[in-house]
Amino acid sequence: DAKTTQPNSMESNEEEPVHLPCNHSTISGTDYIHWYRQLPSQGPEYVIHGLTSNVNNRMASLAIAEDRKSSTLILHRATLRDAAVYYCILRGPWVRRGYQKVTFGIGTKLQVIP
Amino acid sequence: KAGVTQTPRYLIKTRGQQVTLSCSPISGHRSVSWYQQTPGQGLQFLFEYFSETQRNKGNFPGRFSGRQFSNSRSEMNVSTLELGDSALYLCASSLGEVRLTGRRDTEAFFGQGTRLTVV
């Protein structure tokens, strides 16, 4: 299974942008890059995902390197509510019988400083 | 619509006992995955079920087993509990439809987990 590598922790000041990196040098051509985050005492929640092109949604942006061996989750303005563990995940493609593999990394613990 | 429901939320068991955890996925979702989360190991994949069939299994001993019912609800069983089984067990559901586009419907929705303590 393709693995991901993330820094264990990062800090950001409130209302400043945050760039969370993820390395996935063994990614396959059909793996999608997903980001989830886990707030304290809660299950993980979906943030964003992409395949090759950069993606934006209301929560964040995802910048994917041209060779797809790394990606960066961008929170445009960090808030205290963004303090969480962020997981960079590779999800294999769906196949005929609905099978899908998910590999979780250790995650990056983001601390937001007021 | 209702989210993923896991029961019970908290559980204390003794070494050697067995335990069954339950997960009710979002209505319409056919895929259920289970994960074990511990401070030292992070989030580890246990297994995934789709339409009552186990589709994938992580690297856990045979003491960990699961099943899925026709209504997509899933149960996870751990037999002969060990102290190291103390963890947060998370369940995630997704549509499980056959798609190759990675569209948003491949998103997994997680429950709040069952906190198992083995003493």
mmCIF file of C-alpha atoms in Angstrom:
data_model
loop_
_atom_site.group_PDB
_atom_site.id
_atom_site.type_symbol
_atom_site.label_atom_id
_atom_site.label_comp_id
_atom_site.label_asym_id
_atom_site.label_seq_id
_atom_site.Cartn_x
_atom_site.Cartn_y
_atom_site.Cartn_z
ATOM 1 C CA ASP A 1 0.000 0.000 0.000
ATOM 2 C CA ALA A 2 1.176 3.495 -0.800
ATOM 3 C CA LYS A 3 2.107 5.404 2.367
ATOM 4 C CA THR A 4 1.929 9.054 3.321
ATOM 5 C CA THR A 5 4.354 11.086 5.404
ATOM 6 C CA GLN A 6 3.309 14.153 7.346
ATOM 7 C CA PRO A 7 4.957 16.272 10.032
ATOM 8 C CA ASN A 8 3.808 15.250 13.486
ATOM 9 C CA SER A 9 2.779 18.758 14.469
ATOM 10 C CA MET A 10 2.530 22.324 13.254
ATOM 11 C CA GLU A 11 1.618 25.669 14.719
ATOM 12 C CA SER A 12 -0.159 28.602 13.182
ATOM 13 C CA ASN A 13 -1.324 31.978 14.344
ATOM 14 C CA GLU A 14 -5.012 32.637 14.212
ATOM 15 C CA GLU A 15 -6.272 34.229 10.994
ATOM 16 C CA GLU A 16 -3.098 33.402 9.119
ATOM 17 C CA PRO A 17 -2.844 30.861 6.290
ATOM 18 C CA VAL A 18 -1.646 27.348 7.072
ATOM 19 C CA HIS A 19 0.091 25.003 4.659
ATOM 20 C CA LEU A 20 0.009 21.368 5.735
ATOM 21 C CA PRO A 21 2.356 19.192 3.673
ATOM 22 C CA CYS A 22 2.054 15.523 2.792
ATOM 23 C CA ASN A 23 4.508 13.312 0.949
ATOM 24 C CA HIS A 24 3.296 10.279 -0.953
ATOM 25 C CA SER A 25 6.173 9.306 -3.175
ATOM 26 C CA THR A 26 4.810 5.812 -3.905
ATOM 27 C CA ILE A 27 1.369 6.983 -4.971
ATOM 28 C CA SER A 28 -0.105 5.044 -7.856
ATOM 29 C CA GLY A 29 -1.595 6.667 -10.882
ATOM 30 C CA THR A 30 -5.124 5.902 -9.753
ATOM 31 C CA ASP A 31 -4.862 6.870 -6.080
ATOM 32 C CA TYR A 32 -6.898 9.852 -4.954
ATOM 33 C CA ILE A 33 -5.495 12.163 -2.303
ATOM 34 C CA HIS A 34 -7.969 12.807 0.493
ATOM 35 C CA TRP A 35 -7.669 14.940 3.567
ATOM 36 C CA TYR A 36 -9.613 14.341 6.748
ATOM 37 C CA ARG A 37 -9.366 16.063 10.062
ATOM 38 C CA GLN A 38 -10.208 14.922 13.532
ATOM 39 C CA LEU A 39 -11.312 17.397 16.123
ATOM 40 C CA PRO A 40 -10.813 16.478 19.777
ATOM 41 C CA SER A 41 -13.185 13.752 20.954
ATOM 42 C CA GLN A 42 -14.748 13.340 17.530
ATOM 43 C CA GLY A 43 -14.444 10.989 14.590
ATOM 44 C CA PRO A 44 -12.561 12.170 11.494
ATOM 45 C CA GLU A 45 -14.393 14.393 9.041
ATOM 46 C CA TYR A 46 -13.831 14.893 5.343
ATOM 47 C CA VAL A 47 -12.018 18.054 4.252
ATOM 48 C CA ILE A 48 -11.150 17.795 0.582
ATOM 49 C CA HIS A 49 -9.838 15.430 -2.067
ATOM 50 C CA GLY A 50 -8.259 15.515 -5.516
ATOM 51 C CA LEU A 51 -6.524 13.471 -8.162
ATOM 52 C CA THR A 52 -4.283 15.687 -10.268
ATOM 53 C CA SER A 53 -5.622 19.222 -10.366
ATOM 54 C CA ASN A 54 -5.702 21.673 -7.509
ATOM 55 C CA VAL A 55 -9.049 21.765 -5.744
ATOM 56 C CA ASN A 56 -10.907 24.347 -3.719
ATOM 57 C CA ASN A 57 -13.926 24.102 -1.475
ATOM 58 C CA ARG A 58 -15.412 26.135 1.328
ATOM 59 C CA MET A 59 -13.149 24.555 3.898
ATOM 60 C CA ALA A 60 -9.755 24.506 2.216
ATOM 61 C CA SER A 61 -7.661 24.233 -0.921
ATOM 62 C CA LEU A 62 -5.609 21.282 -2.046
ATOM 63 C CA ALA A 63 -2.462 21.856 -4.065
ATOM 64 C CA ILE A 64 -1.103 18.744 -5.766
ATOM 65 C CA ALA A 65 2.442 18.615 -7.125
ATOM 66 C CA GLU A 66 2.822 17.980 -10.806
ATOM 67 C CA ASP A 67 4.458 14.598 -10.188
ATOM 68 C CA ARG A 68 1.777 13.841 -7.555
ATOM 69 C CA LYS A 69 4.388 12.764 -5.044
ATOM 70 C CA SER A 70 3.360 15.452 -2.614
ATOM 71 C CA SER A 71 0.411 17.653 -1.808
ATOM 72 C CA THR A 72 -0.415 20.566 0.452
ATOM 73 C CA LEU A 73 -3.612 21.319 2.295
ATOM 74 C CA ILE A 74 -4.136 25.053 2.585
ATOM 75 C CA LEU A 75 -6.332 26.626 5.212
ATOM 76 C CA HIS A 76 -6.643 30.220 4.094
ATOM 77 C CA ARG A 77 -7.343 31.725 7.490
ATOM 78 C CA ALA A 78 -6.803 29.493 10.478
ATOM 79 C CA THR A 79 -9.323 29.740 13.274
ATOM 80 C CA LEU A 80 -9.262 28.181 16.709
ATOM 81 C CA ARG A 81 -11.849 25.714 15.451
ATOM 82 C CA ASP A 82 -9.322 24.420 12.934
ATOM 83 C CA ALA A 83 -7.144 22.986 15.699
ATOM 84 C CA ALA A 84 -7.238 19.274 14.937
ATOM 85 C CA VAL A 85 -5.252 16.330 13.646
ATOM 86 C CA TYR A 86 -5.130 16.402 9.858
ATOM 87 C CA TYR A 87 -4.779 13.153 7.967
ATOM 88 C CA CYS A 88 -3.504 12.866 4.426
ATOM 89 C CA ILE A 89 -4.947 9.693 2.921
ATOM 90 C CA LEU A 90 -4.580 7.834 -0.317
ATOM 91 C CA ARG A 91 -7.736 6.140 -1.515
ATOM 92 C CA GLY A 92 -7.543 3.577 -4.254
ATOM 93 C CA PRO A 93 -9.997 3.627 -7.099
ATOM 94 C CA TRP A 94 -13.336 1.972 -7.000
ATOM 95 C CA VAL A 95 -13.407 -1.313 -8.786
ATOM 96 C CA ARG A 96 -16.325 -3.260 -10.067
ATOM 97 C CA ARG A 97 -17.366 -4.728 -6.768
ATOM 98 C CA GLY A 98 -17.182 -1.501 -4.817
ATOM 99 C CA TYR A 99 -13.923 -2.376 -3.137
ATOM 100 C CA GLN A 100 -11.755 0.428 -1.880
ATOM 101 C CA LYS A 101 -8.619 0.510 0.204
ATOM 102 C CA VAL A 102 -7.811 3.356 2.558
ATOM 103 C CA THR A 103 -4.431 3.968 4.124
ATOM 104 C CA PHE A 104 -4.162 6.502 6.936
ATOM 105 C CA GLY A 105 -0.970 8.268 7.858
ATOM 106 C CA ILE A 106 -0.136 9.388 11.379
ATOM 107 C CA GLY A 107 -1.517 12.820 10.812
ATOM 108 C CA THR A 108 -0.380 16.349 11.649
ATOM 109 C CA LYS A 109 -1.560 17.913 14.856
ATOM 110 C CA LEU A 110 -2.309 21.540 14.110
ATOM 111 C CA GLN A 111 -2.194 23.991 16.950
ATOM 112 C CA VAL A 112 -3.720 27.422 16.357
ATOM 113 C CA ILE A 113 -2.405 30.189 18.529
ATOM 114 C CA PRO A 114 -4.763 33.049 19.367
ATOM 115 C CA LYS B 1 -30.284 12.702 7.603
ATOM 116 C CA ALA B 2 -28.882 10.858 10.589
ATOM 117 C CA GLY B 3 -25.137 10.321 10.737
ATOM 118 C CA VAL B 4 -23.173 7.208 11.540
ATOM 119 C CA THR B 5 -24.191 5.792 14.895
ATOM 120 C CA GLN B 6 -21.916 3.675 17.016
ATOM 121 C CA THR B 7 -22.975 1.901 20.160
ATOM 122 C CA PRO B 8 -22.039 1.788 22.891
ATOM 123 C CA ARG B 9 -20.003 4.968 23.263
ATOM 124 C CA TYR B 10 -18.000 3.648 26.188
ATOM 125 C CA LEU B 11 -17.230 0.134 27.325
ATOM 126 C CA ILE B 12 -15.105 -1.415 30.036
ATOM 127 C CA LYS B 13 -14.204 -5.078 29.768
ATOM 128 C CA THR B 14 -11.908 -7.493 31.545
ATOM 129 C CA ARG B 15 -9.003 -9.323 29.940
ATOM 130 C CA GLY B 16 -10.123 -12.566 28.331
ATOM 131 C CA GLN B 17 -13.670 -11.411 27.724
ATOM 132 C CA GLN B 18 -15.144 -10.734 24.341
ATOM 133 C CA VAL B 19 -16.907 -7.642 23.091
ATOM 134 C CA THR B 20 -19.254 -6.712 20.256
ATOM 135 C CA LEU B 21 -19.450 -3.185 18.890
ATOM 136 C CA SER B 22 -22.202 -1.945 16.623
ATOM 137 C CA CYS B 23 -22.270 0.534 13.766
ATOM 138 C CA SER B 24 -25.300 1.856 11.916
ATOM 139 C CA PRO B 25 -24.244 3.582 8.696
ATOM 140 C CA ILE B 26 -25.959 6.492 7.026
ATOM 141 C CA SER B 27 -29.133 5.425 5.292
ATOM 142 C CA GLY B 28 -28.347 4.300 1.765
ATOM 143 C CA HIS B 29 -24.681 3.656 2.423
ATOM 144 C CA ARG B 30 -23.557 0.137 1.695
ATOM 145 C CA SER B 31 -19.902 0.254 2.681
ATOM 146 C CA VAL B 32 -18.767 0.134 6.305
ATOM 147 C CA SER B 33 -15.154 0.280 7.461
ATOM 148 C CA TRP B 34 -13.735 -0.179 10.933
ATOM 149 C CA TYR B 35 -10.646 1.452 12.412
ATOM 150 C CA GLN B 36 -8.735 1.214 15.646
ATOM 151 C CA GLN B 37 -7.231 4.385 17.037
ATOM 152 C CA THR B 38 -4.615 4.424 19.780
ATOM 153 C CA PRO B 39 -2.237 7.208 20.839
ATOM 154 C CA GLY B 40 0.819 5.224 19.810
ATOM 155 C CA GLN B 41 -0.339 3.714 16.522
ATOM 156 C CA GLY B 42 -2.706 6.337 15.230
ATOM 157 C CA LEU B 43 -5.612 5.329 13.008
ATOM 158 C CA GLN B 44 -5.325 1.753 11.777
ATOM 159 C CA PHE B 45 -7.613 0.055 9.308
ATOM 160 C CA LEU B 46 -9.311 -3.106 10.544
ATOM 161 C CA PHE B 47 -11.664 -4.200 7.776
ATOM 162 C CA GLU B 48 -14.255 -3.076 5.293
ATOM 163 C CA TYR B 49 -17.605 -4.568 4.410
ATOM 164 C CA PHE B 50 -19.710 -3.987 1.352
ATOM 165 C CA SER B 51 -23.055 -5.683 0.755
ATOM 166 C CA GLU B 52 -22.471 -8.142 3.593
ATOM 167 C CA THR B 53 -19.083 -9.235 2.258
ATOM 168 C CA GLN B 54 -15.698 -8.429 3.714
ATOM 169 C CA ARG B 55 -13.780 -6.626 0.971
ATOM 170 C CA ASN B 56 -10.557 -5.794 2.680
ATOM 171 C CA LYS B 57 -8.791 -6.605 5.903
ATOM 172 C CA GLY B 58 -6.030 -4.862 7.775
ATOM 173 C CA ASN B 59 -3.172 -6.456 9.658
ATOM 174 C CA PHE B 60 -4.939 -7.549 12.830
ATOM 175 C CA PRO B 61 -5.100 -10.966 14.489
ATOM 176 C CA GLY B 62 -8.016 -13.295 13.981
ATOM 177 C CA ARG B 63 -9.449 -12.260 17.355
ATOM 178 C CA PHE B 64 -10.834 -9.273 15.495
ATOM 179 C CA SER B 65 -13.784 -10.124 13.304
ATOM 180 C CA GLY B 66 -16.782 -8.420 11.859
ATOM 181 C CA ARG B 67 -19.896 -8.847 9.842
ATOM 182 C CA GLN B 68 -22.439 -6.802 7.972
ATOM 183 C CA PHE B 69 -26.153 -7.379 7.834
ATOM 184 C CA SER B 70 -28.542 -6.984 4.944
ATOM 185 C CA ASN B 71 -29.554 -3.538 6.201
ATOM 186 C CA SER B 72 -25.846 -2.516 6.055
ATOM 187 C CA ARG B 73 -25.508 -2.336 9.820
ATOM 188 C CA SER B 74 -22.227 -3.794 10.943
ATOM 189 C CA GLU B 75 -20.842 -5.375 14.057
ATOM 190 C CA MET B 76 -17.284 -5.867 15.135
ATOM 191 C CA ASN B 77 -16.251 -8.543 17.592
ATOM 192 C CA VAL B 78 -13.060 -8.887 19.574
ATOM 193 C CA SER B 79 -12.534 -12.134 21.446
ATOM 194 C CA THR B 80 -10.116 -12.921 24.264
ATOM 195 C CA LEU B 81 -9.516 -9.278 24.998
ATOM 196 C CA GLU B 82 -6.023 -8.070 25.811
ATOM 197 C CA LEU B 83 -4.951 -4.888 27.566
ATOM 198 C CA GLY B 84 -3.542 -3.634 24.266
ATOM 199 C CA ASP B 85 -6.988 -3.732 22.703
ATOM 200 C CA SER B 86 -7.920 -0.640 24.676
ATOM 201 C CA ALA B 87 -8.605 1.945 22.017
ATOM 202 C CA LEU B 88 -11.155 4.086 20.260
ATOM 203 C CA TYR B 89 -12.897 2.014 17.600
ATOM 204 C CA LEU B 90 -14.251 4.053 14.726
ATOM 205 C CA CYS B 91 -16.702 3.088 12.063
ATOM 206 C CA ALA B 92 -17.027 4.857 8.729
ATOM 207 C CA SER B 93 -19.711 4.518 6.114
ATOM 208 C CA SER B 94 -19.749 5.468 2.466
ATOM 209 C CA LEU B 95 -21.981 4.907 -0.500
ATOM 210 C CA GLY B 96 -19.727 2.216 -1.917
ATOM 211 C CA GLU B 97 -21.020 2.830 -5.411
ATOM 212 C CA VAL B 98 -19.011 1.713 -8.393
ATOM 213 C CA ARG B 99 -17.286 4.836 -9.610
ATOM 214 C CA LEU B 100 -13.921 5.638 -11.062
ATOM 215 C CA THR B 101 -14.049 9.388 -10.823
ATOM 216 C CA GLY B 102 -13.295 9.951 -7.159
ATOM 217 C CA ARG B 103 -16.329 12.146 -6.887
ATOM 218 C CA ARG B 104 -17.473 13.464 -3.565
ATOM 219 C CA ASP B 105 -19.674 10.464 -2.980
ATOM 220 C CA THR B 106 -16.564 8.492 -2.142
ATOM 221 C CA GLU B 107 -16.360 10.523 1.025
ATOM 222 C CA ALA B 108 -16.395 8.462 4.189
ATOM 223 C CA PHE B 109 -18.467 9.580 7.142
ATOM 224 C CA PHE B 110 -17.200 8.604 10.550
ATOM 225 C CA GLY B 111 -19.066 7.901 13.733
ATOM 226 C CA GLN B 112 -17.925 9.230 17.082
ATOM 227 C CA GLY B 113 -16.475 5.896 18.019
ATOM 228 C CA THR B 114 -16.657 3.420 20.861
ATOM 229 C CA ARG B 115 -14.076 3.890 23.583
ATOM 230 C CA LEU B 116 -13.089 0.399 24.790
ATOM 231 C CA THR B 117 -11.086 0.012 27.955
ATOM 232 C CA VAL B 118 -9.719 -3.398 28.864
ATOM 233 C CA VAL B 119 -8.714 -3.847 32.483
#
